[in-house]
Every structure is written in structure tokens, then in C-alpha cells.
XYZ file of C-alpha atoms in Angstrom:
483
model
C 0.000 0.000 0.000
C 1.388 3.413 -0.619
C 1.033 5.967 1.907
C -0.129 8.794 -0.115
C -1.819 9.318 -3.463
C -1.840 12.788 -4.809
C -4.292 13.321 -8.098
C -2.708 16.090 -10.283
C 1.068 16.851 -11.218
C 0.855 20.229 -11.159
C 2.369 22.663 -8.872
C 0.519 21.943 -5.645
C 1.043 18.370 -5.865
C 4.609 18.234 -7.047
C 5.142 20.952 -4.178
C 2.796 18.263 -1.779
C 5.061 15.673 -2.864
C 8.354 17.770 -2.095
C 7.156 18.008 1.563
C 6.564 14.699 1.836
C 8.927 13.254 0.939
C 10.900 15.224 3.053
C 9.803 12.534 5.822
C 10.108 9.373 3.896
C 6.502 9.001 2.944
C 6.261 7.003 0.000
C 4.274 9.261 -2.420
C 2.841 8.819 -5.937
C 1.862 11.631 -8.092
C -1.279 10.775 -10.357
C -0.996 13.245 -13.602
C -3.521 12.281 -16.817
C -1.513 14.983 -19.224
C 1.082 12.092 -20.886
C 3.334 15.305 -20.389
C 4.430 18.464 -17.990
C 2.011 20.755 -19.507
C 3.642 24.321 -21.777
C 1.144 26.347 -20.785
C 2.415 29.203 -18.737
C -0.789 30.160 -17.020
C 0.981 31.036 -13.513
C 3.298 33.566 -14.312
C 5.388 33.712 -10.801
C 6.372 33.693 -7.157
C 4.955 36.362 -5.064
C 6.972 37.145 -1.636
C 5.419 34.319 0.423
C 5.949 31.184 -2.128
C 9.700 33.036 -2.532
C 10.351 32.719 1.576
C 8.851 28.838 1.025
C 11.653 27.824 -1.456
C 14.303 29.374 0.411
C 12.898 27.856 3.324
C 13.594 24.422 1.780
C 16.693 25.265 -0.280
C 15.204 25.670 -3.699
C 15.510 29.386 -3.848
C 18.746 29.465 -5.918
C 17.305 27.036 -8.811
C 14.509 29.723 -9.013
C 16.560 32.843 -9.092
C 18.813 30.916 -11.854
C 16.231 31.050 -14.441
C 13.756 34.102 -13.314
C 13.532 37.874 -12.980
C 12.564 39.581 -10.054
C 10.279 42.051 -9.637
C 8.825 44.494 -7.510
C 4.791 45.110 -7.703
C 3.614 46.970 -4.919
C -0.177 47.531 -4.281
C -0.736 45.824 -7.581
C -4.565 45.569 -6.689
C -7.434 45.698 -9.419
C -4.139 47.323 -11.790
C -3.546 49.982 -9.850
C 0.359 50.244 -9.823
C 2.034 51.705 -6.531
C 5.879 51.660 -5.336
C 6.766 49.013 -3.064
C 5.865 50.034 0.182
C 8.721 50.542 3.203
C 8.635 48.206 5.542
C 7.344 45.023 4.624
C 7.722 42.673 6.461
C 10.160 39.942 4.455
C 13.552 39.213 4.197
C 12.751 38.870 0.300
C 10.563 41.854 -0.618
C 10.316 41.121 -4.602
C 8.388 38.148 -6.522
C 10.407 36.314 -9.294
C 8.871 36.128 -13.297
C 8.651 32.314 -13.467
C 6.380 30.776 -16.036
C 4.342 27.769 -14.906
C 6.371 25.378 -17.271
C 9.785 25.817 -15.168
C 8.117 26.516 -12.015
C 6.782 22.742 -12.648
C 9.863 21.698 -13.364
C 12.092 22.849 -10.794
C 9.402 21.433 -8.437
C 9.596 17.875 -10.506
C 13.317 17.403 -10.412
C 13.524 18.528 -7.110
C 10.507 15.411 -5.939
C 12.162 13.304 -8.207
C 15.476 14.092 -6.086
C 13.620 13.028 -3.116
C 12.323 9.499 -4.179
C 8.885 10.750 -5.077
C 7.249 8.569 -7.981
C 5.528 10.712 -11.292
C 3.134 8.701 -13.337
C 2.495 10.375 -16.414
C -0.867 9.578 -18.776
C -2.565 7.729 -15.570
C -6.066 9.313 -15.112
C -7.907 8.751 -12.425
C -11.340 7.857 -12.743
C -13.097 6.915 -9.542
C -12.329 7.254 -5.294
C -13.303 4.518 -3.103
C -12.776 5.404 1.222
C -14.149 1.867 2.289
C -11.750 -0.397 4.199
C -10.275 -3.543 2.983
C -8.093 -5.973 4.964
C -5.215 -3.623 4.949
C -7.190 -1.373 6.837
C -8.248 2.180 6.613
C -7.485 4.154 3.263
C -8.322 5.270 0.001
C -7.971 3.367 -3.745
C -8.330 5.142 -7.172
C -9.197 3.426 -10.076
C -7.771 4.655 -13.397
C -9.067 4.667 -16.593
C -7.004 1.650 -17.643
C -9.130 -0.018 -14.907
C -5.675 -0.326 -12.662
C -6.287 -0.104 -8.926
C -4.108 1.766 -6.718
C -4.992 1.900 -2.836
C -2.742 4.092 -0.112
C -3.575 5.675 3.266
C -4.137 8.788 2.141
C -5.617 10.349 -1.044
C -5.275 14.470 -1.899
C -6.716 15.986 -4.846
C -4.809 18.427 -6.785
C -6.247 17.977 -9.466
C -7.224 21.664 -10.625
C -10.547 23.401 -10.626
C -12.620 21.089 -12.027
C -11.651 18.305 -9.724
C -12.396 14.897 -10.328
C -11.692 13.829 -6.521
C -14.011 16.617 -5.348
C -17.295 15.346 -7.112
C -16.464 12.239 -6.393
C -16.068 13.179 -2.852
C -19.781 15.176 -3.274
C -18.242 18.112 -1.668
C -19.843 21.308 -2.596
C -18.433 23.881 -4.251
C -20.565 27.196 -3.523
C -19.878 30.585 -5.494
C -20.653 32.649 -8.215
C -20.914 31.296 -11.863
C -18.732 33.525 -14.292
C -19.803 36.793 -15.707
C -17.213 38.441 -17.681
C -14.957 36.344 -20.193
C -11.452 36.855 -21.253
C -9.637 34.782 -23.596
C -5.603 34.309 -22.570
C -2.734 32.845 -24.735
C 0.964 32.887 -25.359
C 1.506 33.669 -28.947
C 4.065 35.499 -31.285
C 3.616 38.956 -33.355
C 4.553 40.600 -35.614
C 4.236 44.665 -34.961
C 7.412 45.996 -33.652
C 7.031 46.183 -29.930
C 6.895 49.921 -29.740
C 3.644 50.162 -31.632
C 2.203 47.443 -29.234
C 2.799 49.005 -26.438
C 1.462 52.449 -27.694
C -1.378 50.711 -28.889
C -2.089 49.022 -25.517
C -1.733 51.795 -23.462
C -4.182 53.645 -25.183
C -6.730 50.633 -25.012
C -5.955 49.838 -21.107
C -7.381 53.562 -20.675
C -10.683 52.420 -20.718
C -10.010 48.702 -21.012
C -7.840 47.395 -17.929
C -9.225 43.685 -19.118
C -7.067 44.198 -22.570
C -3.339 43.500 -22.259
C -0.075 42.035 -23.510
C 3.148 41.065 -21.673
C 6.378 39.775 -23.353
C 7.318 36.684 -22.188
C 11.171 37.088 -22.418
C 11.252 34.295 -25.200
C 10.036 35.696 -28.049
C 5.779 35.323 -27.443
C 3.535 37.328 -25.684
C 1.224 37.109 -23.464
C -2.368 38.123 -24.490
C -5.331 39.025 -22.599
C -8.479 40.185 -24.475
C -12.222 40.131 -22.912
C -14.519 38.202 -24.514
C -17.725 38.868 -23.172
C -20.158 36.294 -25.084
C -18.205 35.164 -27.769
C -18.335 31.326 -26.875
C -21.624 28.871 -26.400
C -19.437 26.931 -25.058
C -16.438 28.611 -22.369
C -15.212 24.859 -21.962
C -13.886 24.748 -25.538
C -10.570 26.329 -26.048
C -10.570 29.362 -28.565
C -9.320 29.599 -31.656
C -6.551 32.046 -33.368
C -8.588 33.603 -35.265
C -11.447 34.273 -32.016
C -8.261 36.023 -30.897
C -7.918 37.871 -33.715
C -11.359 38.978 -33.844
C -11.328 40.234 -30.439
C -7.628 42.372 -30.871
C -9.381 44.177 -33.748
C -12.564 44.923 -32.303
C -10.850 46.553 -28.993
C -7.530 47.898 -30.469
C -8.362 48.086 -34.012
C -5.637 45.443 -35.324
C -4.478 42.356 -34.456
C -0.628 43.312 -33.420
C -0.251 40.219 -36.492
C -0.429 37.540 -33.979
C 0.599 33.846 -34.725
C 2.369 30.253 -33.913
C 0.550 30.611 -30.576
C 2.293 28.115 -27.400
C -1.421 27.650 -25.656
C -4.854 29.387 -25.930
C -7.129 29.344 -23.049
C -10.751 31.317 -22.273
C -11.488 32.465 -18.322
C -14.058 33.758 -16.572
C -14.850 35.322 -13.133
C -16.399 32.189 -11.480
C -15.409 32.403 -7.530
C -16.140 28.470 -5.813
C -14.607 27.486 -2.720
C -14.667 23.757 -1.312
C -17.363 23.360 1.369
C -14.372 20.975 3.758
C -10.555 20.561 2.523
C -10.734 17.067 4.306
C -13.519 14.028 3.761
C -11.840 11.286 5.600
C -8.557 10.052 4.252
C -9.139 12.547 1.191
C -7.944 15.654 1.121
C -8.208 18.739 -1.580
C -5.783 21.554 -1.873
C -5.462 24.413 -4.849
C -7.807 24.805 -7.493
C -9.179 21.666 -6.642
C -10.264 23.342 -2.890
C -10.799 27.084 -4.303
C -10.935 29.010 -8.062
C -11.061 32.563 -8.682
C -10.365 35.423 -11.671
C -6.412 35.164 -11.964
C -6.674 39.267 -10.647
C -3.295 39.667 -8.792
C -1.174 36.158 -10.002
C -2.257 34.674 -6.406
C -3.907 31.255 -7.903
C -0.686 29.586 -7.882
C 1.325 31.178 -4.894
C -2.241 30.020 -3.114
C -1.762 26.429 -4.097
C 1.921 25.832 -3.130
C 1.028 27.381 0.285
C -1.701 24.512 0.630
C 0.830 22.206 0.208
C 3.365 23.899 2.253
C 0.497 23.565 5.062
C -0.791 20.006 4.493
C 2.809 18.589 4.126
C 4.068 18.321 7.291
C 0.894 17.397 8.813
C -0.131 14.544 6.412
C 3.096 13.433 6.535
C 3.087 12.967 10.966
C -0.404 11.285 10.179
C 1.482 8.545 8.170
C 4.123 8.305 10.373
C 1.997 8.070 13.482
C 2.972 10.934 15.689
C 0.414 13.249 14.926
C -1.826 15.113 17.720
C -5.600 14.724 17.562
C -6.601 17.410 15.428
C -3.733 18.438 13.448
C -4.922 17.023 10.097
C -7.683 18.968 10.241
C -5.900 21.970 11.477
C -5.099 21.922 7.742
C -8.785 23.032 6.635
C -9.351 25.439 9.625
C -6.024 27.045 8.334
C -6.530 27.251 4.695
C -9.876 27.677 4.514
C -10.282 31.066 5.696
C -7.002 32.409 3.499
C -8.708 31.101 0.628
C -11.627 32.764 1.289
C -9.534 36.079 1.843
C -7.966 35.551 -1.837
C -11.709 34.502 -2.804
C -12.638 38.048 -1.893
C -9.693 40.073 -2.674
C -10.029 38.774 -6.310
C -13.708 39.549 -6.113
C -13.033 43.045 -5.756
C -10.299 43.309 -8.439
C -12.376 42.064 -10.857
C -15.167 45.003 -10.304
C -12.335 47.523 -10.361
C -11.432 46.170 -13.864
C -14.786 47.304 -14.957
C -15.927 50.139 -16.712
C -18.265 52.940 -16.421
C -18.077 56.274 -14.190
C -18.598 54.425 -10.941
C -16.017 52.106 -11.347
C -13.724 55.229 -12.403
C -14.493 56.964 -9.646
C -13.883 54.224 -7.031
C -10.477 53.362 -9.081
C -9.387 56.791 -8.236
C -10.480 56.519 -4.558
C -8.838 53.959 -3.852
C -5.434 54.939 -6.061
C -5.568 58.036 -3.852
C -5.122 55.505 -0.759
C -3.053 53.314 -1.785
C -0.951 56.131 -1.736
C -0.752 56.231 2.133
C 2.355 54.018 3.232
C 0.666 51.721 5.671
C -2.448 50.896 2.794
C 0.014 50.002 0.861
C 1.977 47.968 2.665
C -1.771 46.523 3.634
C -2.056 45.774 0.094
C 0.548 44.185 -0.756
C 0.967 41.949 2.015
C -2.287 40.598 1.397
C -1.404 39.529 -2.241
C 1.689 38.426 -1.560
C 0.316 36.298 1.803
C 3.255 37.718 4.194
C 0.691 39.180 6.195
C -1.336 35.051 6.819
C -1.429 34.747 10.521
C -2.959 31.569 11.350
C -5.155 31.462 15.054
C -3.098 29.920 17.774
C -4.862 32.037 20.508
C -4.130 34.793 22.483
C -0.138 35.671 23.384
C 2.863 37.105 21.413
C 2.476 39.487 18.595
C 4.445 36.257 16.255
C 1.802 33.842 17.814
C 0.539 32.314 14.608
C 2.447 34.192 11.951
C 5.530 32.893 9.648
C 8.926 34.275 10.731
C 10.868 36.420 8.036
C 14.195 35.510 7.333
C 16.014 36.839 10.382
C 19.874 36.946 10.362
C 21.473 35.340 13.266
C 24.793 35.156 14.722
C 25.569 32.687 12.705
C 23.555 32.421 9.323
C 20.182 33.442 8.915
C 17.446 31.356 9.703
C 15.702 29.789 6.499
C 19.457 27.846 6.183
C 18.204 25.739 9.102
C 14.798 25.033 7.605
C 15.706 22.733 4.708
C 14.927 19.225 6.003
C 11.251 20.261 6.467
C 11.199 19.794 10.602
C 10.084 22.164 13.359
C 12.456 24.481 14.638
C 13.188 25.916 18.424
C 15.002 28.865 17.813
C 16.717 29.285 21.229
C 18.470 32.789 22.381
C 18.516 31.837 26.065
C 20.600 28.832 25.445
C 18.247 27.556 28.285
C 16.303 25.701 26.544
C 15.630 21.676 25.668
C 13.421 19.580 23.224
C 14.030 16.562 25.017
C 11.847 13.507 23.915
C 11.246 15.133 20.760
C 14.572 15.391 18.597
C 13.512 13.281 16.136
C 10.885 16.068 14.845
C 12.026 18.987 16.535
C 15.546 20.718 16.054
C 17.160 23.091 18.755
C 19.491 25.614 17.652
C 20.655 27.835 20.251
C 21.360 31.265 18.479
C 19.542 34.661 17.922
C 20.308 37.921 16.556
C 19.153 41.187 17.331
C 16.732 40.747 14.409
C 14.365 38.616 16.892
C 12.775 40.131 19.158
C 11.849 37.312 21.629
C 13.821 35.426 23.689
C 13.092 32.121 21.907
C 10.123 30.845 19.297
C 9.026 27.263 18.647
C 8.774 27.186 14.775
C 6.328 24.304 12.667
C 7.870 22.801 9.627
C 5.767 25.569 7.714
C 7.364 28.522 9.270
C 4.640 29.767 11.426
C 5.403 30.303 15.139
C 3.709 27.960 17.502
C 5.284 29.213 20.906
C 7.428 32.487 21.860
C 8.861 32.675 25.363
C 11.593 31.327 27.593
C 10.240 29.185 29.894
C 10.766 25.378 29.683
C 7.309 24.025 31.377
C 5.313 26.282 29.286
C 7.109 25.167 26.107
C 6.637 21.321 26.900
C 2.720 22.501 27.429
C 3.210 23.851 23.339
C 5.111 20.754 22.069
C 2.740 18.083 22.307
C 0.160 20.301 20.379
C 2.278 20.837 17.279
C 4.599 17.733 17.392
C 3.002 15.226 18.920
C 3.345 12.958 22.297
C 7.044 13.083 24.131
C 9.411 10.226 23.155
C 11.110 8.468 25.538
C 14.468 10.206 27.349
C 15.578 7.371 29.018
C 18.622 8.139 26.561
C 19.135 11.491 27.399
């Protein structure tokens, strides 16, 4: 039996798979395409998903092969500076197309042991028991049966595992269409970007971006041209579109992928049924407003890791599987809503103007932008731990210590106590918990307790209340008849 499943090679579950196997789970990744897909729908890392590679040592293949850039209080195209202040160690987001993003994430699982089955679509989810006990078994549409502990869909918006699971998906239907590609032209770029500035006056839905390889990306809206917004549109629907909103069609050909979106907003009813679990598009979809779809996905895995992974190996505390849904759930919904409003500040019309240039007018105040921009980039998630310590709950920047900075001792994936009293001990739990006893005069606490995700679980210096913490996060105390 394999310990876990995961439906959907895509960036969530190669980034699930990462994490596991981290801890020696044996993992399988389910993908139908026969092939790592070339379409570059995500487009980058924003701040957060940048702190989560560095945090497990992937950080320099990224910066290799991307750009970084600085978009602050990017919200509903409003353009700002980057604010002062924020709080991150890394305060940029790196241009990485979907394509290498799923590749560095591949090679990296592939490092780790993880097993990638290409062309293997799954079918149908069964939860019953068998003799082996509790656990979950696909079927695939070769009529192969695979069964492991645990199941997690990421298997994109339209989820498979999800309706099989019969978990609802409330929202909005879509209302507004836009058709996206990656294609090549043949107006000199000067005239296209005169030409789309002048459109994006009174048409923020319109755009193109180079892609730094010779295409471009292109965004037109679309509003009714399809019956049916499943089928993928054509060139020439493309074409028809350019000319209608800029008056030519920039000569656009050999195009890499053509896609049509919409404004539909769904969110998974429960991120756990069971042994089955859903995370990205599978557990939440939403107008691409702000590049957070596939920062928002990674983070799901960078959450459910850890904690799936003490499930299979037996150490986890009541409750802290489904810690993952009372997490996620509610940052979902945040991205849910921030997207929500984006998309009516793309609109047109006099009232939408008018609230466009409220809201440019504070975004111009430091600490709305900063507000701003921590939400889309996610360095401002606090998760609810309770009452305490202003870090209580929140993911620790990148603080330099006196010897290294802190995301170096992060790599291997386990929780952290972060020790400046040298006082200190993690007795009886070692084997998930690290102690290192150093601080700098970047933290500003005496010593924090640190989950495999980054988020503080404990800040203080006092031994009995930290051994109250411990069990909660990592489980029941091993035996110290060694120490």
C-alpha cells in the first residue's frame, strides 16, 4: 500500500510531494496529461511562495532562471511603489512561467524518491476499508487499482476527486470572459505598447506582456463570444477580439497555448472528507486578478505537508490534520474576496472610475500600501493559535542570526526551536524537533518554537510552558531514558 496518493502533477502536488517526501513518505503523483504541460498560465512567485523555497533550499534554482520584480499595491491594476517596511527578508516576486516553475518542483521530488506517473487518469475514489485497513484506492481509466492511506486531490478546478467526494463547491458562476494565450507577433514592440496603453485607458481587461522568449502574453475580454467557455478558442477568435478593442491584431501567430477564463469564484465546502484531502484549485478558483492562484496552491501544500506526513508516520496530535482546513480555509476565502473586488475595479463605467481613483488616492498612504501588498503576496497570513505574542501564529521572516540566517536551518522540512537563552531543551522530541541555540538582534523574543511551515507555535523562555506547546504541534514526548 502506498502511503499517499496525490491526483494532479501540477504545482501543488509536485510541491505536496516535495514536503513529503521530506519525511520518507512514499508518495505517488497521479498526472492524466502524458506530459508536464507548456502552458504558462501562472506567471510567478509572489513574496510568500519566494520565503517557502528558500525555506527548503530551492531558492537558488529559481533565481537561476527568473527575474525579479517588484509590484507593490498591484490591486485591481492599480500600480504603486513598493511600500517601506514590509515585512520579508525577500521583498520582490520572481517572473517564473508555470512550465519551469513545474519543473524545478519535478526534479527537485524526483530528487527526493517521489514517484511521477504520467498519462494515468484517475477515474473513480473509493474510502471503504479492505483488509489492509483504513485508506483510500483510485481506479484509473485503464481499470488499474491503486490503494494508499491517504488520497489528496490536486487535481485543478474542475476536480475529479471533489465530485467524487460530493463536496460542494458554492460561489458565483462567471460573468465576464477573457480569452488568454501565449503567442508570437509581428508589430514591432513599440507600436504594441502604444497601442495598448491607449486601449488599457478604458479597457484594464485588454493587455499584452512579453514573455522574455520571443511570445507574448495576451489578454483580451470576450464577453459572449463562446456557447461553449469549456472549448478552447481559436486564433482567429483572438484575432477577432484584438481588432474589435484595439483596431488590429498586433499580427499575432504560432501561438504556445490558448485558453478562455471567466470570473467564477467556488470554494470547497471541507478541505478534508476522511482520508481525502483537496488543496489548490481543486479546494478554491477565482479570476487570476493579482497572479495569487498559484502562490495560493503551493502554500496549501506547504500547510498540508508536514501534517499529512506525521499522520502517516503516526505521531500526529488529535486534530492536526484537520488543522489543515481550519487554516486554509479562511485564506482562501480572503484571496476569494480580494479577487472579487479586483475584478469590479477592472470594470468600466463612471462608478467604477471613480472608485479606481479613490482607492489609487489611498493606496498612496504608506501603511495601505503595505496593507495591500501583504495581502497579495500572503506575508501578512497569521494563522489562530490564541491569544499571546504578537508572532503567535504568523511565519517568521528571514532573520539573520549570529551565525547564518534562519531559512538555512529550515531545509529538512522539521520544526524548529530557535533558542536565544541557550536555556532551553526539546528533550523527547529530537527526532521532529531541532534546537538551535542562536539569535540575533533581528528577533525580538527570547526564543520561538517554529512548525515545519514557518509559522510560530510558541514564543517565550520558559521550559514548562514550552513542553505545554510541544505536544500540540509535534506530537506525544518520546522516551528520554537516553538522554
Amino acid at each position: 500500500m502506498t502511503d499517499v496518493i496525490v491526483v494532479g502533477g501540477g504545482p501543488t502536488g509536485l510541491m505536496l510531494a516535495c514536503e513529503l517526501r521530506l519525511h520518507d513518505v512514499h508518495v505517488v503523483v497521479l498526472e492524466k496529461l502524458t506530459e508536464p504541460t507548456k502552458e504558462s498560465r501562472g506567471r510567478g512567485l509572489h513574496a510568500r511562495s519566494v520565503e517557502l523555497m528558500d525555506q527548503r533550499g530551492l531558492l537558488d534554482r529559481f533565481l537561476a532562471v527568473s527575474e525579479k520584480f517588484q509590484v507593490g499595491g498591484f490591486f485591481g491594476g492599480i500600480h504603486k511603489p513598493w511600500p517601506d517596511r514590509l515585512d520579508t527578508a525577500h521583498p520582490y516576486g520572481l517572473s517564473t512561467l508555470q512550465p519551469v516553475t513545474e519543473r524545478l518542483l519535478k526534479e527537485r521530488a524526483l530528487e527526493l524518491g517521489a514517484e511521477i506517473r504520467y498519462g494515468r487518469e484517475v477515474v473513480g475514489v473509493d474510502q471503504s476499508d479492505d483488509e489492509a485497513g483504513a485508506g483510500a484506492t483510485v481506479e484509473l481509466a485503464d481499470g488499474t487499482r491503486l490503494r494508499s492511506r491517504y488520497l489528496v486531490g490536486c487535481d485543478g478546478g474542475r476536480s475529479l476527486v471533489r465530485k467524487l467526494l460530493g463536496v460542494g463547491f458554492p460561489g458565483e458562476p462567471s460573468t465576464v470572459e477573457t480569452l488568454l494565450g501565449d503567442m508570437e507577433m509581428s508589430e514591432d514592440p513599440e507600436t504594441v505598447a502604444a497601442v495598448v496603453a491607449e486601449v488599457r485607458k478604458t479597457q484594464l481587461r485588454f493587455g499584452t506582456i512579453p514573455n522574455g522568449d520571443g511570445t507574448y502574453r495576451v489578454g483580451v475580454p470576450a464577453d459572449g463570444v463562446a456557447e461553449d467557455r469549456a472549448a478552447a478558442p481559436t486564433l482567429d477568435e483572438f484575432k477577432q477580439q484584438l481588432r474589435a478593442y484595439a483596431g488590429t491584431d498586433f499580427g499575432v501567430h504560432s501561438p504556445r497555448f490558448l485558453s478562455r477564463f471567466g470570473n467564477a469564484t467556488r470554494q470547497a465546502e471541507r478541505y478534508r472528507v476522511g482520508r481525502v484531502l483537496l488543496a489548490g484549485d481543486a479546494a478554491h478558483i477565482h479570476p487570476p486578478t493579482g497572479g495569487q492562484g498559484l502562490n495560493l496552491g503551493i502554500q496549501d501544500a506547504f500547510n498540508l505537508g508536514w501534517k499529512l506526513a506525521a499522520a502517516v508516520e503516526g505521531w500526529a496530535p488529535e486534530g492536526l490534520l484537520d488543522s489543515y482546513h481550519t487554516e486554509r480555509h479562511p485564506v482562501g476565502a480572503r484571496v476569494l474576496d480580494n479577487t472579487r473586488a479586483q475584478m469590479t475595479l477592472l470594470g468600466t463605467g463612471p462608478g467604477v472610475a471613480a472608485l479606481r481613483e479613490l482607492l489609487s488616492t489611498l493606496m498612496d498612504f504608506e501603511e495601505v500600501n503595505r496593507y495591500m501588498t501583504g495581502m497579495v503576496t500572503a506575508v501578512d497570513v497569521r494563522y489562530d493559535l490564541g491569544e499571546g505574542h504578537e508572532l503567535l501564529g504568523r511565519r517568521l521572516r528571514d532573520v539573520k542570526l549570529k551565525r547564518g540566517r534562519l531559512y538555512e536551518l529550515m531545509h529538512g522540512g522539521r520544526g524548529l526551536l530557535l533558542d536565544g537563552t541557550g536555556r532551553l531543551s526539546v528533550a523527547g522530541w529530537e527526532d521532529r524537533v531541532d534546537h538551535v541555540v542562536d539569535a540575533g538582534e533581528e528577533l525580538d523574543a527570547p526564543a520561538v518554537l517554529l512548525r515545519p511551515d514557518g509559522h510560530v507555535a510558541w514564543v517565550g523562555e520558559d521550559q514548562q510552558d514550552l513542553e505545554s506547546r510541544l505536544p500540540e504541534w509535534f506530537g506525544a514526548v518520546r522516551s528520554r531514558t537516553s538522554h
